C-alpha cells in the first residue's frame, strides 16, 4: 500500500487564520465555497459539544460563498471571503424576529466582502452573568466567558476565524482570555453602533475575536481605525518586528488582590520574557484618584441599564430575567445626582489615563482573575471594566497557561485613538507570548486519534505559497 495522501489546503483550511485564507483566495488556491465547506464540516463535528451558534443556515452560507466566488477579482473588497460569526443578543422578547435592516457594522462588513456565517450565542441581552449552553472548547466543564460566549468559543475552536462581540464591561476581553484567542475592543466611538441593542450608551463597544494579530489588522483597516499619523494599521505593523527597545508598563491596578495564581504567574512571565527580548518593562502604580473608578462604573451601568431595558420591560416583562427587571424598575437604586457624579468623575479620569499610557509604547494588565472557572456562569470582569469606562483600546493576547492547562491571556492597553499603535506593538509581543508563554493552541476533535492527539508536522494546515509557516498547533 502507498502512503496516505496528505490533506489538501481546502480540507484543513479551517485551521488557517483569516489573513492566511484570504491570501489563498487571492492566489486562486482556494475558493470561498471550499473554505466555507471546511468550516461547516468543522462546525458539524464540534458544535454539538461546544454549542457556540444560536442560528446557522448551512445552505445560506454556501449561497453567499458561491456569490462571492462569482465576483470578478478587480471588484472584490478588502475582506473578500472572510467568514465572520455575528453575536446575537438572546432575548425571548424577540424570538423568531428577523430584522430587515443590517446594523452599521454588518453593512460595512458586507460591503468589504465578508462572509457572514451565523449568529453566535450570548447571555440574555448580552447583559447577565448566567451563561448560555455554550462550553469552553478546551474543557467542556468550564465556561467560555461572556457575554460574547459563542463568539469566543467558536474562534477558539477553529469553527470560524473571526467573530464579532460587544463589550460593556469585559465581554470581549474575558472570553478571549478564557478561550485562548485575541480579543480586541477598540477605542469607544470608533465603530458605529447604529442598529445594536445597548446595555450602556457610555460603555458599549463593538469588538473582534481572532486567532492572529494579522486578522485584527485587516479588520482595523476595513473599519478605518487609523491613528492621527494617517498610516493604516497594516503599514504600522510592518514597521515593527521586535520588542527590543520598546518601553512597556505593567498595571496591576487596585484589582490585583483578586488575581489568582495563573494570572500572577502570567504577569511575571510576561515581564521576564519581554525583558529578555530587550524591552524596558516598568511597574506602574495607579494614582489614588482612580480608586473610585470601579464604583463609578457600577453606578453608570445600573442607571443606563435601567433606561436601556425599560422598553422591553414595559412591552414584554414576562420575557425578561430578574436582573434586567431589576434594572428597569430601580436603576440600581441610584439617584440622578449619583449618576452625574459618576459620569463626570469618569470623564475627568480619561485624559489622566491617556497621559499615563502615553508614557509607554503599550501597557500590560490582567485580562481576568485566572483561567476559565468551572460551570456556566461567565466569570469575573473586575479587571476589564475600568478600561471600558475609560474608553481606551484593549487587546487580549493569549499565550499563558493556568494550573489546569487552560489558556490565560493578558491585556495590552494604549491611549484613546491609538488603536493602530496598539496593534503594531502587539504583533512582536504576541509572537513571544505564543511561542514562549507556555500554552499551545490545540485543535480538539469529537473522536480523538488513537494515541489521544496527533501533530501535523509541528504546524497547522498546509499554507499557500505566499505565506510563511504558522505557529504550532496541536490536534487531540
GROMACS .gro file of C-alpha atoms in nm:
model
  476
    1UNK     CA    1   0.000   0.000   0.000
    2UNK     CA    2   0.121   0.351  -0.075
    3UNK     CA    3   0.150   0.631   0.174
    4UNK     CA    4  -0.170   0.809   0.273
    5UNK     CA    5  -0.235   1.121   0.073
    6UNK     CA    6  -0.172   1.443   0.263
    7UNK     CA    7  -0.480   1.653   0.334
    8UNK     CA    8  -0.539   1.932   0.084
    9UNK     CA    9  -0.538   2.300   0.169
   10UNK     CA   10  -0.916   2.303   0.128
   11UNK     CA   11  -0.974   2.013   0.368
   12UNK     CA   12  -0.776   2.169   0.651
   13UNK     CA   13  -0.833   2.535   0.568
   14UNK     CA   14  -1.039   2.574   0.886
   15UNK     CA   15  -0.705   2.571   1.072
   16UNK     CA   16  -0.582   2.884   0.897
   17UNK     CA   17  -0.622   3.240   1.016
   18UNK     CA   18  -0.839   3.470   0.809
   19UNK     CA   19  -0.535   3.653   0.675
   20UNK     CA   20  -0.384   3.324   0.555
   21UNK     CA   21  -0.710   3.216   0.391
   22UNK     CA   22  -0.762   3.547   0.216
   23UNK     CA   23  -0.413   3.511   0.067
   24UNK     CA   24  -0.511   3.165  -0.063
   25UNK     CA   25  -0.830   3.305  -0.215
   26UNK     CA   26  -0.643   3.590  -0.381
   27UNK     CA   27  -0.397   3.347  -0.546
   28UNK     CA   28  -0.677   3.114  -0.657
   29UNK     CA   29  -0.553   2.820  -0.448
   30UNK     CA   30  -0.878   2.817  -0.251
   31UNK     CA   31  -1.233   2.925  -0.329
   32UNK     CA   32  -1.466   3.084  -0.078
   33UNK     CA   33  -1.703   2.790  -0.116
   34UNK     CA   34  -1.427   2.536  -0.043
   35UNK     CA   35  -1.334   2.726   0.270
   36UNK     CA   36  -1.696   2.764   0.379
   37UNK     CA   37  -1.749   2.388   0.343
   38UNK     CA   38  -1.441   2.317   0.557
   39UNK     CA   39  -1.575   2.547   0.830
   40UNK     CA   40  -1.924   2.399   0.812
   41UNK     CA   41  -1.779   2.048   0.843
   42UNK     CA   42  -1.581   2.162   1.147
   43UNK     CA   43  -1.896   2.312   1.300
   44UNK     CA   44  -2.089   1.991   1.230
   45UNK     CA   45  -1.817   1.790   1.404
   46UNK     CA   46  -1.785   2.006   1.715
   47UNK     CA   47  -2.086   2.222   1.782
   48UNK     CA   48  -2.297   1.954   1.947
   49UNK     CA   49  -2.036   1.977   2.226
   50UNK     CA   50  -1.935   2.344   2.218
   51UNK     CA   51  -2.279   2.489   2.132
   52UNK     CA   52  -2.147   2.820   2.003
   53UNK     CA   53  -2.420   2.901   1.748
   54UNK     CA   54  -2.764   3.048   1.805
   55UNK     CA   55  -2.853   3.044   1.435
   56UNK     CA   56  -2.676   2.897   1.132
   57UNK     CA   57  -2.819   2.817   0.790
   58UNK     CA   58  -2.573   2.594   0.601
   59UNK     CA   59  -2.743   2.644   0.266
   60UNK     CA   60  -2.742   3.022   0.301
   61UNK     CA   61  -2.372   3.022   0.395
   62UNK     CA   62  -2.290   2.825   0.080
   63UNK     CA   63  -2.513   3.051  -0.129
   64UNK     CA   64  -2.320   3.355  -0.003
   65UNK     CA   65  -1.989   3.179  -0.069
   66UNK     CA   66  -2.077   3.095  -0.430
   67UNK     CA   67  -2.190   3.454  -0.487
   68UNK     CA   68  -1.856   3.581  -0.354
   69UNK     CA   69  -1.665   3.342  -0.581
   70UNK     CA   70  -1.854   3.487  -0.877
   71UNK     CA   71  -1.734   3.842  -0.807
   72UNK     CA   72  -1.459   3.946  -1.053
   73UNK     CA   73  -1.117   3.983  -0.888
   74UNK     CA   74  -1.095   4.354  -0.965
   75UNK     CA   75  -1.428   4.417  -0.787
   76UNK     CA   76  -1.351   4.228  -0.466
   77UNK     CA   77  -1.342   4.405  -0.132
   78UNK     CA   78  -1.057   4.401   0.125
   79UNK     CA   79  -1.222   4.128   0.334
   80UNK     CA   80  -1.340   3.919   0.039
   81UNK     CA   81  -1.428   3.572   0.166
   82UNK     CA   82  -1.351   3.640   0.535
   83UNK     CA   83  -1.601   3.430   0.737
   84UNK     CA   84  -1.737   3.607   1.044
   85UNK     CA   85  -1.965   3.497   1.327
   86UNK     CA   86  -2.204   3.765   1.448
   87UNK     CA   87  -2.303   3.797   1.814
   88UNK     CA   88  -2.675   3.759   1.880
   89UNK     CA   89  -2.847   3.937   2.172
   90UNK     CA   90  -3.052   3.642   2.303
   91UNK     CA   91  -3.392   3.753   2.422
   92UNK     CA   92  -3.722   3.568   2.435
   93UNK     CA   93  -3.886   3.903   2.368
   94UNK     CA   94  -3.752   3.885   2.011
   95UNK     CA   95  -3.779   3.511   1.950
   96UNK     CA   96  -3.826   3.447   1.577
   97UNK     CA   97  -3.764   3.810   1.487
   98UNK     CA   98  -3.563   3.868   1.168
   99UNK     CA   99  -3.451   4.231   1.128
  100UNK     CA  100  -3.497   4.373   0.780
  101UNK     CA  101  -3.207   4.617   0.807
  102UNK     CA  102  -2.841   4.545   0.882
  103UNK     CA  103  -2.668   4.715   1.172
  104UNK     CA  104  -2.395   4.955   1.063
  105UNK     CA  105  -2.101   4.715   1.130
  106UNK     CA  106  -2.272   4.439   0.931
  107UNK     CA  107  -2.339   4.676   0.643
  108UNK     CA  108  -1.969   4.767   0.636
  109UNK     CA  109  -1.858   4.403   0.650
  110UNK     CA  110  -2.088   4.303   0.365
  111UNK     CA  111  -1.955   4.589   0.155
  112UNK     CA  112  -1.599   4.472   0.227
  113UNK     CA  113  -1.680   4.121   0.102
  114UNK     CA  114  -1.711   3.932   0.431
  115UNK     CA  115  -1.898   3.601   0.452
  116UNK     CA  116  -2.147   3.609   0.742
  117UNK     CA  117  -2.164   3.258   0.887
  118UNK     CA  118  -2.434   3.287   1.151
  119UNK     CA  119  -2.530   3.424   1.491
  120UNK     CA  120  -2.326   3.324   1.794
  121UNK     CA  121  -2.468   3.271   2.141
  122UNK     CA  122  -2.467   3.519   2.425
  123UNK     CA  123  -2.625   3.578   2.764
  124UNK     CA  124  -2.966   3.747   2.787
  125UNK     CA  125  -2.933   4.079   2.605
  126UNK     CA  126  -2.555   4.037   2.650
  127UNK     CA  127  -2.617   4.173   2.999
  128UNK     CA  128  -2.616   3.894   3.258
  129UNK     CA  129  -2.362   3.660   3.415
  130UNK     CA  130  -2.565   3.344   3.359
  131UNK     CA  131  -2.414   3.186   3.054
  132UNK     CA  132  -2.593   3.018   2.761
  133UNK     CA  133  -2.538   2.646   2.694
  134UNK     CA  134  -2.204   2.724   2.526
  135UNK     CA  135  -1.900   2.543   2.666
  136UNK     CA  136  -1.530   2.619   2.662
  137UNK     CA  137  -1.377   2.419   2.374
  138UNK     CA  138  -1.062   2.343   2.574
  139UNK     CA  139  -1.256   2.192   2.868
  140UNK     CA  140  -1.629   2.137   2.824
  141UNK     CA  141  -1.681   2.157   3.201
  142UNK     CA  142  -1.568   2.521   3.201
  143UNK     CA  143  -1.723   2.847   3.090
  144UNK     CA  144  -1.623   3.019   2.766
  145UNK     CA  145  -1.686   3.351   2.941
  146UNK     CA  146  -1.937   3.607   2.828
  147UNK     CA  147  -2.134   3.778   2.729
  148UNK     CA  148  -1.980   3.705   2.386
  149UNK     CA  149  -1.977   3.335   2.472
  150UNK     CA  150  -2.031   3.182   2.129
  151UNK     CA  151  -1.801   3.427   1.954
  152UNK     CA  152  -1.509   3.344   2.182
  153UNK     CA  153  -1.574   2.969   2.177
  154UNK     CA  154  -1.625   2.941   1.801
  155UNK     CA  155  -1.299   3.121   1.721
  156UNK     CA  156  -1.111   2.929   1.990
  157UNK     CA  157  -1.244   2.600   1.849
  158UNK     CA  158  -1.149   2.672   1.483
  159UNK     CA  159  -1.515   2.685   1.379
  160UNK     CA  160  -1.470   3.033   1.233
  161UNK     CA  161  -1.160   3.256   1.215
  162UNK     CA  162  -1.329   3.582   1.315
  163UNK     CA  163  -1.632   3.673   1.525
  164UNK     CA  164  -1.792   3.991   1.647
  165UNK     CA  165  -1.852   4.069   2.012
  166UNK     CA  166  -1.962   4.366   2.215
  167UNK     CA  167  -1.809   4.487   2.540
  168UNK     CA  168  -1.986   4.674   2.818
  169UNK     CA  169  -1.758   4.553   3.096
  170UNK     CA  170  -1.541   4.263   2.981
  171UNK     CA  171  -1.748   4.080   2.721
  172UNK     CA  172  -1.473   4.070   2.456
  173UNK     CA  173  -1.155   4.058   2.664
  174UNK     CA  174  -1.272   3.794   2.914
  175UNK     CA  175  -1.399   3.531   2.661
  176UNK     CA  176  -1.084   3.587   2.457
  177UNK     CA  177  -0.875   3.518   2.768
  178UNK     CA  178  -1.073   3.205   2.856
  179UNK     CA  179  -1.074   3.059   2.500
  180UNK     CA  180  -0.716   3.140   2.402
  181UNK     CA  181  -0.796   3.394   2.130
  182UNK     CA  182  -0.718   3.755   2.057
  183UNK     CA  183  -0.995   3.987   2.170
  184UNK     CA  184  -0.983   4.350   2.059
  185UNK     CA  185  -1.204   4.627   2.198
  186UNK     CA  186  -1.124   4.942   2.001
  187UNK     CA  187  -1.148   5.296   2.132
  188UNK     CA  188  -1.507   5.374   2.227
  189UNK     CA  189  -1.689   5.550   1.944
  190UNK     CA  190  -1.450   5.442   1.668
  191UNK     CA  191  -1.706   5.197   1.522
  192UNK     CA  192  -2.068   5.292   1.460
  193UNK     CA  193  -2.315   5.124   1.694
  194UNK     CA  194  -2.618   5.207   1.480
  195UNK     CA  195  -2.854   4.910   1.491
  196UNK     CA  196  -2.701   4.749   1.801
  197UNK     CA  197  -2.901   4.696   2.120
  198UNK     CA  198  -2.745   4.894   2.404
  199UNK     CA  199  -2.684   4.798   2.762
  200UNK     CA  200  -2.485   5.116   2.833
  201UNK     CA  201  -2.452   5.405   2.588
  202UNK     CA  202  -2.141   5.515   2.779
  203UNK     CA  203  -1.957   5.183   2.761
  204UNK     CA  204  -2.083   4.958   2.481
  205UNK     CA  205  -1.824   4.898   2.208
  206UNK     CA  206  -1.809   4.655   1.917
  207UNK     CA  207  -1.506   4.424   1.926
  208UNK     CA  208  -1.344   4.133   1.743
  209UNK     CA  209  -1.221   3.780   1.817
  210UNK     CA  210  -0.944   3.629   1.603
  211UNK     CA  211  -0.655   3.382   1.625
  212UNK     CA  212  -0.394   3.626   1.499
  213UNK     CA  213  -0.294   3.992   1.503
  214UNK     CA  214  -0.285   3.998   1.121
  215UNK     CA  215  -0.661   3.935   1.115
  216UNK     CA  216  -0.719   4.226   1.351
  217UNK     CA  217  -0.511   4.450   1.126
  218UNK     CA  218  -0.733   4.362   0.829
  219UNK     CA  219  -1.043   4.443   1.032
  220UNK     CA  220  -0.894   4.765   1.168
  221UNK     CA  221  -0.816   4.885   0.816
  222UNK     CA  222  -1.164   4.792   0.694
  223UNK     CA  223  -1.323   4.988   0.980
  224UNK     CA  224  -1.088   5.284   0.936
  225UNK     CA  225  -0.919   5.253   1.275
  226UNK     CA  226  -0.623   5.472   1.182
  227UNK     CA  227  -0.428   5.690   1.422
  228UNK     CA  228  -0.355   6.058   1.364
  229UNK     CA  229  -0.044   5.954   1.171
  230UNK     CA  230  -0.292   5.859   0.894
  231UNK     CA  231  -0.098   5.537   0.839
  232UNK     CA  232  -0.321   5.231   0.801
  233UNK     CA  233  -0.275   4.971   1.073
  234UNK     CA  234  -0.108   4.736   0.822
  235UNK     CA  235   0.164   4.996   0.749
  236UNK     CA  236   0.243   5.041   1.116
  237UNK     CA  237   0.255   4.666   1.171
  238UNK     CA  238   0.514   4.608   0.900
  239UNK     CA  239   0.749   4.865   1.055
  240UNK     CA  240   0.781   4.690   1.393
  241UNK     CA  241   0.928   4.340   1.410
  242UNK     CA  242   1.083   4.327   1.758
  243UNK     CA  243   1.010   4.438   2.114
  244UNK     CA  244   1.373   4.541   2.163
  245UNK     CA  245   1.383   4.899   2.284
  246UNK     CA  246   1.009   4.925   2.348
  247UNK     CA  247   0.906   5.087   2.676
  248UNK     CA  248   0.626   4.885   2.831
  249UNK     CA  249   0.434   4.936   3.154
  250UNK     CA  250   0.271   4.687   3.391
  251UNK     CA  251  -0.061   4.787   3.553
  252UNK     CA  252  -0.170   4.552   3.828
  253UNK     CA  253  -0.437   4.803   3.939
  254UNK     CA  254  -0.647   4.810   4.254
  255UNK     CA  255  -0.799   4.474   4.149
  256UNK     CA  256  -0.470   4.286   4.198
  257UNK     CA  257  -0.583   4.120   4.526
  258UNK     CA  258  -0.841   3.933   4.314
  259UNK     CA  259  -0.575   3.784   4.084
  260UNK     CA  260  -0.531   3.408   4.107
  261UNK     CA  261  -0.209   3.209   4.069
  262UNK     CA  262  -0.244   3.174   3.691
  263UNK     CA  263  -0.274   3.546   3.625
  264UNK     CA  264   0.001   3.631   3.874
  265UNK     CA  265   0.234   3.384   3.706
  266UNK     CA  266   0.139   3.515   3.360
  267UNK     CA  267   0.222   3.873   3.455
  268UNK     CA  268   0.559   3.768   3.600
  269UNK     CA  269   0.647   3.551   3.299
  270UNK     CA  270   0.542   3.819   3.053
  271UNK     CA  271   0.767   4.075   3.220
  272UNK     CA  272   1.060   3.833   3.224
  273UNK     CA  273   1.014   3.735   2.857
  274UNK     CA  274   0.986   4.093   2.739
  275UNK     CA  275   1.298   4.199   2.931
  276UNK     CA  276   1.486   3.900   2.792
  277UNK     CA  277   1.396   4.019   2.441
  278UNK     CA  278   1.524   4.370   2.503
  279UNK     CA  279   1.216   4.565   2.614
  280UNK     CA  280   1.220   4.806   2.905
  281UNK     CA  281   0.942   4.698   3.144
  282UNK     CA  282   0.831   4.913   3.438
  283UNK     CA  283   0.572   4.859   3.711
  284UNK     CA  284   0.324   5.146   3.724
  285UNK     CA  285   0.107   5.238   4.022
  286UNK     CA  286  -0.229   5.398   3.952
  287UNK     CA  287  -0.273   5.730   4.137
  288UNK     CA  288  -0.527   5.737   4.420
  289UNK     CA  289  -0.764   5.946   4.209
  290UNK     CA  290  -0.858   5.625   4.022
  291UNK     CA  291  -0.972   5.445   4.338
  292UNK     CA  292  -1.338   5.541   4.293
  293UNK     CA  293  -1.348   5.432   3.929
  294UNK     CA  294  -1.486   5.078   3.986
  295UNK     CA  295  -1.773   5.209   4.198
  296UNK     CA  296  -1.850   5.486   3.948
  297UNK     CA  297  -1.854   5.227   3.671
  298UNK     CA  298  -2.123   5.032   3.858
  299UNK     CA  299  -2.343   5.339   3.906
  300UNK     CA  300  -2.337   5.430   3.536
  301UNK     CA  301  -2.403   5.068   3.435
  302UNK     CA  302  -2.708   5.036   3.658
  303UNK     CA  303  -2.859   5.370   3.557
  304UNK     CA  304  -2.810   5.319   3.185
  305UNK     CA  305  -2.923   4.958   3.206
  306UNK     CA  306  -3.245   5.087   3.358
  307UNK     CA  307  -3.322   5.314   3.065
  308UNK     CA  308  -3.200   5.061   2.807
  309UNK     CA  309  -3.427   4.777   2.920
  310UNK     CA  310  -3.731   4.984   3.013
  311UNK     CA  311  -3.894   4.939   2.667
  312UNK     CA  312  -3.870   4.558   2.687
  313UNK     CA  313  -3.988   4.572   3.049
  314UNK     CA  314  -4.299   4.768   2.953
  315UNK     CA  315  -4.378   4.559   2.645
  316UNK     CA  316  -4.253   4.208   2.733
  317UNK     CA  317  -4.185   4.187   3.105
  318UNK     CA  318  -4.257   3.814   3.113
  319UNK     CA  319  -3.964   3.756   2.876
  320UNK     CA  320  -3.707   3.940   3.091
  321UNK     CA  321  -3.487   3.779   3.354
  322UNK     CA  322  -3.487   3.903   3.713
  323UNK     CA  323  -3.165   4.103   3.676
  324UNK     CA  324  -3.296   4.307   3.382
  325UNK     CA  325  -3.633   4.357   3.552
  326UNK     CA  326  -3.440   4.498   3.849
  327UNK     CA  327  -3.251   4.740   3.627
  328UNK     CA  328  -3.572   4.859   3.461
  329UNK     CA  329  -3.755   4.905   3.789
  330UNK     CA  330  -3.490   5.068   4.006
  331UNK     CA  331  -3.175   5.154   3.801
  332UNK     CA  332  -2.982   5.001   4.089
  333UNK     CA  333  -3.140   5.242   4.335
  334UNK     CA  334  -2.908   5.527   4.232
  335UNK     CA  335  -3.015   5.889   4.218
  336UNK     CA  336  -2.961   6.125   3.927
  337UNK     CA  337  -2.708   6.308   4.139
  338UNK     CA  338  -2.506   5.988   4.185
  339UNK     CA  339  -2.528   5.917   3.813
  340UNK     CA  340  -2.400   6.264   3.722
  341UNK     CA  341  -2.119   6.241   3.976
  342UNK     CA  342  -2.011   5.907   3.829
  343UNK     CA  343  -2.032   6.030   3.469
  344UNK     CA  344  -1.832   6.343   3.544
  345UNK     CA  345  -1.580   6.163   3.763
  346UNK     CA  346  -1.505   5.904   3.495
  347UNK     CA  347  -1.488   6.169   3.223
  348UNK     CA  348  -1.226   6.361   3.422
  349UNK     CA  349  -1.013   6.049   3.454
  350UNK     CA  350  -1.000   5.971   3.081
  351UNK     CA  351  -0.738   6.235   2.987
  352UNK     CA  352  -0.544   6.144   3.301
  353UNK     CA  353  -0.530   5.780   3.188
  354UNK     CA  354  -0.434   5.884   2.834
  355UNK     CA  355  -0.137   6.074   2.980
  356UNK     CA  356  -0.027   5.775   3.189
  357UNK     CA  357  -0.049   5.539   2.892
  358UNK     CA  358   0.124   5.782   2.656
  359UNK     CA  359   0.445   5.744   2.855
  360UNK     CA  360   0.475   5.388   2.718
  361UNK     CA  361   0.456   5.213   2.384
  362UNK     CA  362   0.190   4.995   2.546
  363UNK     CA  363   0.088   4.879   2.894
  364UNK     CA  364   0.014   4.522   3.009
  365UNK     CA  365  -0.258   4.444   3.261
  366UNK     CA  366  -0.456   4.130   3.362
  367UNK     CA  367  -0.750   4.023   3.147
  368UNK     CA  368  -0.921   3.808   3.411
  369UNK     CA  369  -0.857   3.685   3.765
  370UNK     CA  370  -0.743   3.344   3.637
  371UNK     CA  371  -0.822   3.070   3.386
  372UNK     CA  372  -1.184   2.993   3.297
  373UNK     CA  373  -1.377   2.870   3.602
  374UNK     CA  374  -1.588   2.556   3.613
  375UNK     CA  375  -1.959   2.589   3.548
  376UNK     CA  376  -2.184   2.804   3.332
  377UNK     CA  377  -2.151   3.148   3.490
  378UNK     CA  378  -1.936   3.371   3.274
  379UNK     CA  379  -1.669   3.463   3.528
  380UNK     CA  380  -1.547   3.793   3.670
  381UNK     CA  381  -1.494   4.111   3.468
  382UNK     CA  382  -1.326   4.303   3.752
  383UNK     CA  383  -1.002   4.351   3.559
  384UNK     CA  384  -1.181   4.471   3.242
  385UNK     CA  385  -1.449   4.716   3.344
  386UNK     CA  386  -1.229   5.017   3.415
  387UNK     CA  387  -1.089   5.011   3.060
  388UNK     CA  388  -1.442   5.005   2.920
  389UNK     CA  389  -1.525   5.308   3.134
  390UNK     CA  390  -1.210   5.494   3.026
  391UNK     CA  391  -1.278   5.422   2.655
  392UNK     CA  392  -0.920   5.311   2.580
  393UNK     CA  393  -0.841   5.037   2.324
  394UNK     CA  394  -0.773   4.697   2.482
  395UNK     CA  395  -0.636   4.377   2.328
  396UNK     CA  396  -0.624   4.037   2.499
  397UNK     CA  397  -0.311   3.850   2.390
  398UNK     CA  398  -0.305   3.472   2.456
  399UNK     CA  399  -0.004   3.256   2.534
  400UNK     CA  400  -0.002   3.165   2.902
  401UNK     CA  401  -0.139   2.866   3.089
  402UNK     CA  402  -0.318   2.811   3.419
  403UNK     CA  403  -0.273   2.530   3.667
  404UNK     CA  404  -0.541   2.321   3.491
  405UNK     CA  405  -0.387   2.367   3.146
  406UNK     CA  406  -0.636   2.631   3.036
  407UNK     CA  407  -0.532   2.940   2.839
  408UNK     CA  408  -0.466   3.271   3.012
  409UNK     CA  409  -0.419   3.598   2.829
  410UNK     CA  410  -0.303   3.945   2.925
  411UNK     CA  411  -0.443   4.277   2.808
  412UNK     CA  412  -0.247   4.534   2.616
  413UNK     CA  413  -0.352   4.899   2.651
  414UNK     CA  414  -0.288   5.225   2.466
  415UNK     CA  415  -0.434   5.577   2.490
  416UNK     CA  416  -0.763   5.657   2.321
  417UNK     CA  417  -0.743   5.670   1.941
  418UNK     CA  418  -0.411   5.483   1.937
  419UNK     CA  419  -0.568   5.162   1.807
  420UNK     CA  420  -0.321   5.117   1.521
  421UNK     CA  421  -0.028   5.175   1.758
  422UNK     CA  422  -0.166   4.908   1.989
  423UNK     CA  423  -0.186   4.650   1.709
  424UNK     CA  424   0.163   4.741   1.587
  425UNK     CA  425   0.313   4.678   1.931
  426UNK     CA  426   0.102   4.366   1.978
  427UNK     CA  427   0.248   4.184   1.676
  428UNK     CA  428   0.604   4.118   1.803
  429UNK     CA  429   0.485   4.088   2.163
  430UNK     CA  430   0.226   3.825   2.067
  431UNK     CA  431   0.486   3.622   1.878
  432UNK     CA  432   0.686   3.594   2.201
  433UNK     CA  433   0.389   3.510   2.419
  434UNK     CA  434   0.256   3.242   2.183
  435UNK     CA  435   0.591   3.068   2.136
  436UNK     CA  436   0.736   3.106   2.486
  437UNK     CA  437   0.444   3.177   2.720
  438UNK     CA  438   0.371   2.811   2.797
  439UNK     CA  439   0.032   2.747   2.635
  440UNK     CA  440  -0.008   2.580   2.293
  441UNK     CA  441  -0.326   2.620   2.094
  442UNK     CA  442  -0.491   2.281   2.038
  443UNK     CA  443  -0.743   2.152   1.788
  444UNK     CA  444  -0.992   1.930   1.969
  445UNK     CA  445  -1.182   1.658   1.787
  446UNK     CA  446  -1.506   1.481   1.868
  447UNK     CA  447  -1.337   1.141   1.829
  448UNK     CA  448  -0.970   1.160   1.940
  449UNK     CA  449  -0.700   0.992   1.737
  450UNK     CA  450  -0.591   0.651   1.875
  451UNK     CA  451  -0.296   0.799   2.064
  452UNK     CA  452  -0.504   1.087   2.201
  453UNK     CA  453  -0.358   1.353   1.975
  454UNK     CA  454  -0.167   1.399   1.654
  455UNK     CA  455   0.073   1.655   1.514
  456UNK     CA  456   0.073   1.796   1.162
  457UNK     CA  457   0.448   1.827   1.123
  458UNK     CA  458   0.453   2.070   1.414
  459UNK     CA  459   0.219   2.311   1.236
  460UNK     CA  460  -0.140   2.352   1.128
  461UNK     CA  461  -0.281   2.318   0.779
  462UNK     CA  462  -0.073   2.350   0.465
  463UNK     CA  463  -0.016   2.711   0.368
  464UNK     CA  464  -0.046   2.884   0.036
  465UNK     CA  465   0.282   2.960  -0.134
  466UNK     CA  466   0.254   3.327  -0.036
  467UNK     CA  467   0.250   3.256   0.338
  468UNK     CA  468   0.518   3.151   0.579
  469UNK     CA  469   0.481   2.878   0.837
  470UNK     CA  470   0.238   2.946   1.118
  471UNK     CA  471   0.293   2.883   1.485
  472UNK     CA  472   0.249   2.532   1.618
  473UNK     CA  473  -0.099   2.384   1.650
  474UNK     CA  474  -0.163   2.050   1.818
  475UNK     CA  475  -0.454   1.814   1.749
  476UNK     CA  476  -0.619   1.599   2.009
   0.00000   0.00000   0.00000
